[in-house]
PDB file of C-alpha atoms in Angstrom:
ATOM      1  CA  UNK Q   1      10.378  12.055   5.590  1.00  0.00           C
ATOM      2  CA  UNK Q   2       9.318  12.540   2.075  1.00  0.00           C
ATOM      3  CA  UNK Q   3       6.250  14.254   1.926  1.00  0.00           C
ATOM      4  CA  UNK Q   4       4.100  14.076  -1.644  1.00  0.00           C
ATOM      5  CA  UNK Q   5       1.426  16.353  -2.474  1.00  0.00           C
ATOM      6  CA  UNK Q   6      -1.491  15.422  -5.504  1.00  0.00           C
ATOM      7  CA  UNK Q   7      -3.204  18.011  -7.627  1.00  0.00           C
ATOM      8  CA  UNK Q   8      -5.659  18.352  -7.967  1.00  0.00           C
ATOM      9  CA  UNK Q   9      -8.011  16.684  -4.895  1.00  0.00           C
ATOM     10  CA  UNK Q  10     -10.890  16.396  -6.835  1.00  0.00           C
ATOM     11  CA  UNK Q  11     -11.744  16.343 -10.334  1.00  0.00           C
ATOM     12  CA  UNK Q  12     -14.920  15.858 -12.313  1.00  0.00           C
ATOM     13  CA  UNK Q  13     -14.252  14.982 -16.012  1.00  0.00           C
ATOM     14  CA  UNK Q  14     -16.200  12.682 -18.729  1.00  0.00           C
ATOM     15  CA  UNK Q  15     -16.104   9.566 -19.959  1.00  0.00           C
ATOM     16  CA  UNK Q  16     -13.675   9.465 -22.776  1.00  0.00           C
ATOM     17  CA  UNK Q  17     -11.331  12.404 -21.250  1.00  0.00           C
ATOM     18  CA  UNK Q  18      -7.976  12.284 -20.898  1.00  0.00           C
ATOM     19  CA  UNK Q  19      -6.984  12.836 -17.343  1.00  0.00           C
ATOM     20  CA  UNK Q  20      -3.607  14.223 -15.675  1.00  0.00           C
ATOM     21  CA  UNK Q  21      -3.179  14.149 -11.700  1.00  0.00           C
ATOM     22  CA  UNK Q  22       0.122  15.283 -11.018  1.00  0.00           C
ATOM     23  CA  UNK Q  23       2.225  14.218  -7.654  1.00  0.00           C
ATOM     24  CA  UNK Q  24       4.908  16.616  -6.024  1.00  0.00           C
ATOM     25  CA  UNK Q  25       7.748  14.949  -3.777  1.00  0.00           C
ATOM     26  CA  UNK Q  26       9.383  17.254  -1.156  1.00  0.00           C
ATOM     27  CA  UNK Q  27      12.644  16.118  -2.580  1.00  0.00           C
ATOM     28  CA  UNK Q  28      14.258  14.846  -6.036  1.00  0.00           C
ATOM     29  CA  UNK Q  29      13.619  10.692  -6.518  1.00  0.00           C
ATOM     30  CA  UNK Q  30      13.544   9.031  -9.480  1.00  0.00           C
ATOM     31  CA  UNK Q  31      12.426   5.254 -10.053  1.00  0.00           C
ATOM     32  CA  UNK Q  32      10.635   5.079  -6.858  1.00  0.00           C
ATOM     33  CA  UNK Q  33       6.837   6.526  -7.143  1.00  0.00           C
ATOM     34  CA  UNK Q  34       4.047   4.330  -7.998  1.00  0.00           C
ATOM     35  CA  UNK Q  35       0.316   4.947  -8.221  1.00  0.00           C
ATOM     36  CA  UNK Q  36      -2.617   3.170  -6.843  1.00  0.00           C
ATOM     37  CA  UNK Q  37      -6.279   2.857  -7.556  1.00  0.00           C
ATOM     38  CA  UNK Q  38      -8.974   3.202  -4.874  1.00  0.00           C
ATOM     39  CA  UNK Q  39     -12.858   2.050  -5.456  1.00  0.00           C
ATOM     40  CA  UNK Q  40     -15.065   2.597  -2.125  1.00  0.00           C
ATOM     41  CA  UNK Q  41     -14.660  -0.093   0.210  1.00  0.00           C
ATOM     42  CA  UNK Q  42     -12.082  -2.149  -1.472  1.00  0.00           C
ATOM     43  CA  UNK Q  43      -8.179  -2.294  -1.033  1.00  0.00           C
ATOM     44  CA  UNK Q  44      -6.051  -0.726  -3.287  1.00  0.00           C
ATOM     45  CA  UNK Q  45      -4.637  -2.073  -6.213  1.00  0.00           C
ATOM     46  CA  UNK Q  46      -1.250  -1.381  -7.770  1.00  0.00           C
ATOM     47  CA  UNK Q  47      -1.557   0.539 -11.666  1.00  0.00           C
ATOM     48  CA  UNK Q  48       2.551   2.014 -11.915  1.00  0.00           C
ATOM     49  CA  UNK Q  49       5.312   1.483 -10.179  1.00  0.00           C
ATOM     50  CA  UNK Q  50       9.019   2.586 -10.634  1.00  0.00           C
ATOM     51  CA  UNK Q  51       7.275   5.834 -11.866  1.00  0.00           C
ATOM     52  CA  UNK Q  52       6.116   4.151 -15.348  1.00  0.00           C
ATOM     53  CA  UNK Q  53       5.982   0.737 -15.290  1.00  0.00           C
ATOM     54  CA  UNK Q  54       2.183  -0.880 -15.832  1.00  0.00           C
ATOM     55  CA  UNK Q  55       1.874  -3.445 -13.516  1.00  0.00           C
ATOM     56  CA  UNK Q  56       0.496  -6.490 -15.046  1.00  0.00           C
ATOM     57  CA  UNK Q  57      -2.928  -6.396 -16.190  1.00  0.00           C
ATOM     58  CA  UNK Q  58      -3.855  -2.712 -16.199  1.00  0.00           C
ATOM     59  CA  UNK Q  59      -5.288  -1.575 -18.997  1.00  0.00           C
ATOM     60  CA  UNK Q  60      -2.580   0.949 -21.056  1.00  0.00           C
ATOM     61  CA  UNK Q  61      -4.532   3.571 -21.036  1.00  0.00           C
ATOM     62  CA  UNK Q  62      -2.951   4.632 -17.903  1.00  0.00           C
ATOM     63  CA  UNK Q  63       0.709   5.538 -18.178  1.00  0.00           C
ATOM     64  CA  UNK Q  64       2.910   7.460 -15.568  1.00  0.00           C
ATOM     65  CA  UNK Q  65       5.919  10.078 -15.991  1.00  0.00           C
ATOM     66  CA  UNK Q  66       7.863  12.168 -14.261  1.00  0.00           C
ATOM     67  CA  UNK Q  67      11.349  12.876 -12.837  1.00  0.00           C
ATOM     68  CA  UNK Q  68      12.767  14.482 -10.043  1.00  0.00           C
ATOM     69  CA  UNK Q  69      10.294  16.209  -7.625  1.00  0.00           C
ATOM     70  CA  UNK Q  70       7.112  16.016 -10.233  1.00  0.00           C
ATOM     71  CA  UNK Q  71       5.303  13.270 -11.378  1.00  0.00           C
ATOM     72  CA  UNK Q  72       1.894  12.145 -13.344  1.00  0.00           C
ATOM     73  CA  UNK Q  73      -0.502   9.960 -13.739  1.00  0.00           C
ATOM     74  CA  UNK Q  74      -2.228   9.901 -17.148  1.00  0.00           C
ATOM     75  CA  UNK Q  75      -5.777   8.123 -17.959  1.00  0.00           C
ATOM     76  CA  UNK Q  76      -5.824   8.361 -21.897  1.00  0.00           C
ATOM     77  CA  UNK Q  77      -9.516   7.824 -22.387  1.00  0.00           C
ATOM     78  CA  UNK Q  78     -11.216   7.647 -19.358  1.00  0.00           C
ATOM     79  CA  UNK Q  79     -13.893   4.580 -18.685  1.00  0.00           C
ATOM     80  CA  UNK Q  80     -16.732   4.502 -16.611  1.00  0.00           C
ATOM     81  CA  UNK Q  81     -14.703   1.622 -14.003  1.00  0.00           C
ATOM     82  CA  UNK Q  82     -12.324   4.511 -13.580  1.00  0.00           C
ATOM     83  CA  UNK Q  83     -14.171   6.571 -11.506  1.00  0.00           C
ATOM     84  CA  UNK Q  84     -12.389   6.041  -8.457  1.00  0.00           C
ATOM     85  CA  UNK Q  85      -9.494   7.518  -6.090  1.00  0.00           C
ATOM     86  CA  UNK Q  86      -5.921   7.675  -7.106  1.00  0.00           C
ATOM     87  CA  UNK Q  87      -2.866   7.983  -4.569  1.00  0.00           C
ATOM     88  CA  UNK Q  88       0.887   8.066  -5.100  1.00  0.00           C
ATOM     89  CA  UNK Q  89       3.323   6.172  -3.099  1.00  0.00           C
ATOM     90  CA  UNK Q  90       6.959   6.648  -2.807  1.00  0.00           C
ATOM     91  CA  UNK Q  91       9.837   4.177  -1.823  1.00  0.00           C
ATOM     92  CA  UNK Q  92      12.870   6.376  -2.273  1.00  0.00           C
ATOM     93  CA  UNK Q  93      13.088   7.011   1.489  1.00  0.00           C
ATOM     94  CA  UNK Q  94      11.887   4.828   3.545  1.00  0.00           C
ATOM     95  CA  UNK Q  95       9.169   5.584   5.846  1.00  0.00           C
ATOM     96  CA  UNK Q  96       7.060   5.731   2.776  1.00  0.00           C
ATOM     97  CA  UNK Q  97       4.448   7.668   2.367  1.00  0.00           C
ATOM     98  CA  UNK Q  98       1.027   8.238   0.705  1.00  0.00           C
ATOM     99  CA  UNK Q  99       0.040  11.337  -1.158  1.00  0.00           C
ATOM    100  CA  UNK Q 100      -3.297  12.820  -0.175  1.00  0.00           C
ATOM    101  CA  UNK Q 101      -5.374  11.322  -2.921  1.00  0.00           C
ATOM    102  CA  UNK Q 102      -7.110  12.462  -5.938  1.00  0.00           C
ATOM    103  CA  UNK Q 103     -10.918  11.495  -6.343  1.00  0.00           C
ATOM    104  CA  UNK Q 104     -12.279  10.965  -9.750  1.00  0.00           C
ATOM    105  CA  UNK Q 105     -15.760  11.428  -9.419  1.00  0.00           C
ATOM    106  CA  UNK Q 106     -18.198  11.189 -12.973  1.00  0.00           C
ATOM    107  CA  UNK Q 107     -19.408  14.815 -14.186  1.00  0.00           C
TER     108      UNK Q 107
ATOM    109  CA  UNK H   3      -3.614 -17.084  -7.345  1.00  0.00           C
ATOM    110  CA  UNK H   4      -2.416 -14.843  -4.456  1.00  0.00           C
ATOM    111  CA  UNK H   5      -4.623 -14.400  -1.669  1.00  0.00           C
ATOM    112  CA  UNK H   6      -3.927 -12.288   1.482  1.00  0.00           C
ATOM    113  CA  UNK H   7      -6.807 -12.366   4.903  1.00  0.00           C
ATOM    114  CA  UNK H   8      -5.993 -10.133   7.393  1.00  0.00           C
ATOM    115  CA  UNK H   9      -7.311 -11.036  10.746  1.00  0.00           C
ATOM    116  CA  UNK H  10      -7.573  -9.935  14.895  1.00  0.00           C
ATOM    117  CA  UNK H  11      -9.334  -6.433  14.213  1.00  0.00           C
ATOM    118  CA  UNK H  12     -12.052  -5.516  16.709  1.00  0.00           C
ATOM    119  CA  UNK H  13     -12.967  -2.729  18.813  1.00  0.00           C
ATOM    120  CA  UNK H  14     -10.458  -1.930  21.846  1.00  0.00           C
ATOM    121  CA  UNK H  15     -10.397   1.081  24.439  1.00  0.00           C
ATOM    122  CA  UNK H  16      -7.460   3.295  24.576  1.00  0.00           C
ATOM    123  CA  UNK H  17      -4.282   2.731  25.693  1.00  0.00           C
ATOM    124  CA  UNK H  18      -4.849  -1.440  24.741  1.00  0.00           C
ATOM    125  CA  UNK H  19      -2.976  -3.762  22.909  1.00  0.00           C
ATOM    126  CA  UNK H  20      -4.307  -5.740  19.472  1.00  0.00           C
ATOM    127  CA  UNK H  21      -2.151  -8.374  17.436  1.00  0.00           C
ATOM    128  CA  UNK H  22      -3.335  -8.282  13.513  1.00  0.00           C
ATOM    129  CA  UNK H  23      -2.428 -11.275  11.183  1.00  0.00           C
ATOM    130  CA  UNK H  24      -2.252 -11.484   7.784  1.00  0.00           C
ATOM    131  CA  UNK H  25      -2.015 -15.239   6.035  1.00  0.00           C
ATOM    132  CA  UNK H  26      -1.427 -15.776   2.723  1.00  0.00           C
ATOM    133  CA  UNK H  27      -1.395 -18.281  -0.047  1.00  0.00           C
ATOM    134  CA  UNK H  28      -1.207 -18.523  -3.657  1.00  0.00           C
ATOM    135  CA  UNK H  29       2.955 -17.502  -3.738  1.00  0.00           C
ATOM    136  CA  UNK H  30       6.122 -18.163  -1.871  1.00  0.00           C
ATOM    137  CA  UNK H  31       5.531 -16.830   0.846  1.00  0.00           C
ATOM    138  CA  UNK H  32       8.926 -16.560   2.111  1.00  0.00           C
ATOM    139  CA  UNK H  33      10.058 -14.823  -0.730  1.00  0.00           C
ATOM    140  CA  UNK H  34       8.740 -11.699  -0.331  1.00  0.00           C
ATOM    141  CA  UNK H  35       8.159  -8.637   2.270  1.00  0.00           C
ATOM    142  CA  UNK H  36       4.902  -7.766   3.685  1.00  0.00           C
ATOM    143  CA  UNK H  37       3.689  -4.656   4.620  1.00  0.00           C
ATOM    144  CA  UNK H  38       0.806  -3.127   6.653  1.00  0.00           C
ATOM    145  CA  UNK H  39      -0.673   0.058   4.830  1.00  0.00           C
ATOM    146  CA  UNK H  40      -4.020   1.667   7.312  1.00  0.00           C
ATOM    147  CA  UNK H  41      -6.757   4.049   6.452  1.00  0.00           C
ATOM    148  CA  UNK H  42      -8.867   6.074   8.777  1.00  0.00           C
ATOM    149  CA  UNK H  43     -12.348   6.608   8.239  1.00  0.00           C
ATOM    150  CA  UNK H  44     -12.856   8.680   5.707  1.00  0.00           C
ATOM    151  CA  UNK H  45      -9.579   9.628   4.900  1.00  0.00           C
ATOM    152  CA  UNK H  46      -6.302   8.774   2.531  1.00  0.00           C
ATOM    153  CA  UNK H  47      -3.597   5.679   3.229  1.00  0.00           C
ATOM    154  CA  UNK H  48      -1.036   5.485   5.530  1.00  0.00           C
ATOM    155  CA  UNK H  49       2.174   3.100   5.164  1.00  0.00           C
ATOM    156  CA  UNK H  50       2.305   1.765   8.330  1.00  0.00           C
ATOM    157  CA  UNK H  51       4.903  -0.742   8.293  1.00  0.00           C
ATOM    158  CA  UNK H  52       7.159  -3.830   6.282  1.00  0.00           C
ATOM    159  CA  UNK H  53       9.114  -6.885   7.319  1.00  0.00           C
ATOM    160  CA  UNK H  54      11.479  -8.589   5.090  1.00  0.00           C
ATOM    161  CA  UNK H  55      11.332 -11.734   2.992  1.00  0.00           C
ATOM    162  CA  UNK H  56      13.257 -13.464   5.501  1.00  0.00           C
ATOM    163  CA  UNK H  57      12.125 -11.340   9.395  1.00  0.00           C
ATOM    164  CA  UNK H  58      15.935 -10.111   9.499  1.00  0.00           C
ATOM    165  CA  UNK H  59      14.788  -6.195   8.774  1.00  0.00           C
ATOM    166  CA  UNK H  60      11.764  -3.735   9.528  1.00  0.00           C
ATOM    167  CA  UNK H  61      11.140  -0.717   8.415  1.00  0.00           C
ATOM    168  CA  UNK H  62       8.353   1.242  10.600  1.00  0.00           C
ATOM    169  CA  UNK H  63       6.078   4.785  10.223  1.00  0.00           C
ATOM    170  CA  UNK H  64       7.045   7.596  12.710  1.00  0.00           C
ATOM    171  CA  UNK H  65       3.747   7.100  13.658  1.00  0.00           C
ATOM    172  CA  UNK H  66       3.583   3.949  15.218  1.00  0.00           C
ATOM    173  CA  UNK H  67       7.517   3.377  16.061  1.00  0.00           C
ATOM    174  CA  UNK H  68       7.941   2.525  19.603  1.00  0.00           C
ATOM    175  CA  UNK H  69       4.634   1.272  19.991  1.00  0.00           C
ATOM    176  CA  UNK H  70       3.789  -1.013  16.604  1.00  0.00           C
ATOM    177  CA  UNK H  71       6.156  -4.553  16.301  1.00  0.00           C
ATOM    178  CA  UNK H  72       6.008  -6.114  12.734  1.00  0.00           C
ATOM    179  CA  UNK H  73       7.037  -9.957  12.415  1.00  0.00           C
ATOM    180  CA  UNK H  74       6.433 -12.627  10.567  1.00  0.00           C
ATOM    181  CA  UNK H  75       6.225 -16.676  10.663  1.00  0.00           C
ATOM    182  CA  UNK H  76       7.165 -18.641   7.633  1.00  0.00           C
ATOM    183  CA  UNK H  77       6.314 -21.643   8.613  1.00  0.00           C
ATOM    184  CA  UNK H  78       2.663 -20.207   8.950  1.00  0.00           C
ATOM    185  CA  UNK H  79       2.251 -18.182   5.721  1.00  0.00           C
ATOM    186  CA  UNK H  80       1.943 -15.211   8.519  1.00  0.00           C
ATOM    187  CA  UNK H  81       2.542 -11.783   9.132  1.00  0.00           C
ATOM    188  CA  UNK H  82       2.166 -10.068  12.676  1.00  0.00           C
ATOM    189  CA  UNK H  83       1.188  -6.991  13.373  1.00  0.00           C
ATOM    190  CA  UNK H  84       1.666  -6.360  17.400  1.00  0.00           C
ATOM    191  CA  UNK H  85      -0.063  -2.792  18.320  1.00  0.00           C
ATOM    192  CA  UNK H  86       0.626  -1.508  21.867  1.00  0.00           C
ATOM    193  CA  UNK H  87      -0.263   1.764  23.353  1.00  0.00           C
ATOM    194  CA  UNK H  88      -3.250   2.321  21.134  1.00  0.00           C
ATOM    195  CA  UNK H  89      -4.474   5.611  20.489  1.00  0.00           C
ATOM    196  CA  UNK H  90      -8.076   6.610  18.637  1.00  0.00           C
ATOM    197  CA  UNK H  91      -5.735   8.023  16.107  1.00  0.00           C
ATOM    198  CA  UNK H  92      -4.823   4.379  15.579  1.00  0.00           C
ATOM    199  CA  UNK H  93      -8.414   3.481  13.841  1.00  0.00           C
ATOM    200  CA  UNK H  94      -9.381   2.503  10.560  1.00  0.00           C
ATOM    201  CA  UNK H  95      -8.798  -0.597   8.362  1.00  0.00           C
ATOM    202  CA  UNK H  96      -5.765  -1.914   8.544  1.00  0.00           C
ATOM    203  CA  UNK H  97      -4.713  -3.694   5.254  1.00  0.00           C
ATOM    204  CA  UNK H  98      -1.393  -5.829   4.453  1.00  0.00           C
ATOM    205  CA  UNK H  99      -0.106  -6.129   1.078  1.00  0.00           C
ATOM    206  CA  UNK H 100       3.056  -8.214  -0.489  1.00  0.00           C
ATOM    207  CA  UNK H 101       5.395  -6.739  -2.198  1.00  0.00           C
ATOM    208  CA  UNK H 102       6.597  -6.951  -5.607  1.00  0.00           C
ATOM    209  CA  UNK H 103      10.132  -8.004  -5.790  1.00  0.00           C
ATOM    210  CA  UNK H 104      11.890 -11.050  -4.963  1.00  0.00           C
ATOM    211  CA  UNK H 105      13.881 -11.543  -1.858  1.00  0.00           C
ATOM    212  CA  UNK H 106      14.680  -7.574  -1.708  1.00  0.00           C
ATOM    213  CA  UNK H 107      16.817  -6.210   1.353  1.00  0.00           C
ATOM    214  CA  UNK H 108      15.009  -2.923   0.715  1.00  0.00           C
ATOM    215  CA  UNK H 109      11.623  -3.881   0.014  1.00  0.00           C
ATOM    216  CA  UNK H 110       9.127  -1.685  -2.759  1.00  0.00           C
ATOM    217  CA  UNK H 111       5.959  -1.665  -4.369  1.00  0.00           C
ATOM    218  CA  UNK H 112       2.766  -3.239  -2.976  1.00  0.00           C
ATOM    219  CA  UNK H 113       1.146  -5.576  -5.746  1.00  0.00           C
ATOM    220  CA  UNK H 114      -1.085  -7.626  -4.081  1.00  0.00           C
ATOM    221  CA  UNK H 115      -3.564  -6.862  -1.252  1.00  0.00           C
ATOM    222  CA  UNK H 116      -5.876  -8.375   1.469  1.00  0.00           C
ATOM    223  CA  UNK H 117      -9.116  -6.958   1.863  1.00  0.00           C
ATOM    224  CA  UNK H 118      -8.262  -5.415   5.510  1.00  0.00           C
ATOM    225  CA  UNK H 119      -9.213  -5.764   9.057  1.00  0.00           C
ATOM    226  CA  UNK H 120     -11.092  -2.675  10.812  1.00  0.00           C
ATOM    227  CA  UNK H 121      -9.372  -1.314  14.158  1.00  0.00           C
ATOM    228  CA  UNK H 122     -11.677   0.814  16.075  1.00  0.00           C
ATOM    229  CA  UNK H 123     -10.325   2.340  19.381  1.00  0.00           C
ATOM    230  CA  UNK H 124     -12.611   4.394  21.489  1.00  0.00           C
ATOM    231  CA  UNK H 125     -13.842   4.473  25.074  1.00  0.00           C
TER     232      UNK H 125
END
């Protein structure tokens, strides 16, 4: 199995940062991360997938990058309805799997 | 638009057996996989499992293979989720999401999801 590790687990930045969280694969992959969005007590929802393609109606101030084993998740500018926790997903192997998370909590 | 409602979650002892469902609307339904993605309390997500646009292929977690059958009726809008065996590791909310692409063989990418059904197994 793939296993995919996020950096860091917690931040605390501002509103208006820019924000990196980076996800490591366990083994090369390319076209097959994506990145969800976590509030408290409501399903995910989907912001990149095929490591930087914006799903429909996210705002494009997040982007992702990345090749081979490293990939990131960039909020430009961060807003106050993006405090929240972010996980990576991969499909390159299947099972998939689920990074550990990265919470974005409001300095 | 598309809507997914998981049902069947409840509180079981271990060892039991629970069947989850997951109906949608809003899409053609039998156009696209479905997966089952779980979270413990408290903690990160877990893919659990997917079944194919049309029921002929599954994929499962290492987790639950063995003990965790995934199916699906078209004719219903329905997804199945049959859990056998179940373990307090096995609790948490169990959520099923469709999947992006059309009528993949190897399905990817999660885009739309229900707003889960909680499992809790304890004595």
């Amino acid at each position: 199995d793939i296993q995919l590790t996020q950096s860091p687990s917690f931040l605390s930045p501002s509103v208006g940062d820019r924000v990196t969280i980076t996800c490591r694969a366990s083994q090369a992959m390319n076209g097959y991360l994506a990145w969800f969005q976590q509030k408290p007590g409501k399903a995910p929802r989907l912001l990149i997938y095929a490591d930087s393609t914006l799903q429909t109606g996210v705002p494009s101030r997040f982007s992702g990058s990345g090749s081979g084993t490293e990939f990131t998740l960039t909020v430009s500018r961060l807003q106050p309805e993006d405090f929240a926790t972010y996980y990576c997903q991969q499909f390159y192997i299947y099972p998939s799997t689920f990074g550990g998370g990265t919470k974005v909590q409001i300095k | 638009q598309v809507h997914l409602v998981e049902s069947g979650g409840g509180v079981v002892q271990p060892g039991s057996s629970l069947r989850l469902s997951c109906t949608a609307s809003g899409f053609t339904f039998n156009n696209f996989a479905i997966h089952w993605v779980r979270q413990a309390p408290g903690k990160g997500l877990e893919w659990v499992a997917v079944v194919t646009y049309d029921g002929n292929n599954e994929y499962y977690a290492d987790s639950v293979k063995g003990r965790f059958t995934i199916s699906r009726d078209n004719s219903k809008n329905t997804v199945y989720l049959q859990m056998n065996s179940l373990g307090p590791e096995d609790t948490g909310v169990y959520y099923c999401a469709k999947d992006r692409s059309l009528k993949r063989e190897i399905p990817m990418w999660c885009d739309f999801w229900g707003q889960g059904t909680l499992v809790t197994v304890s004595s």
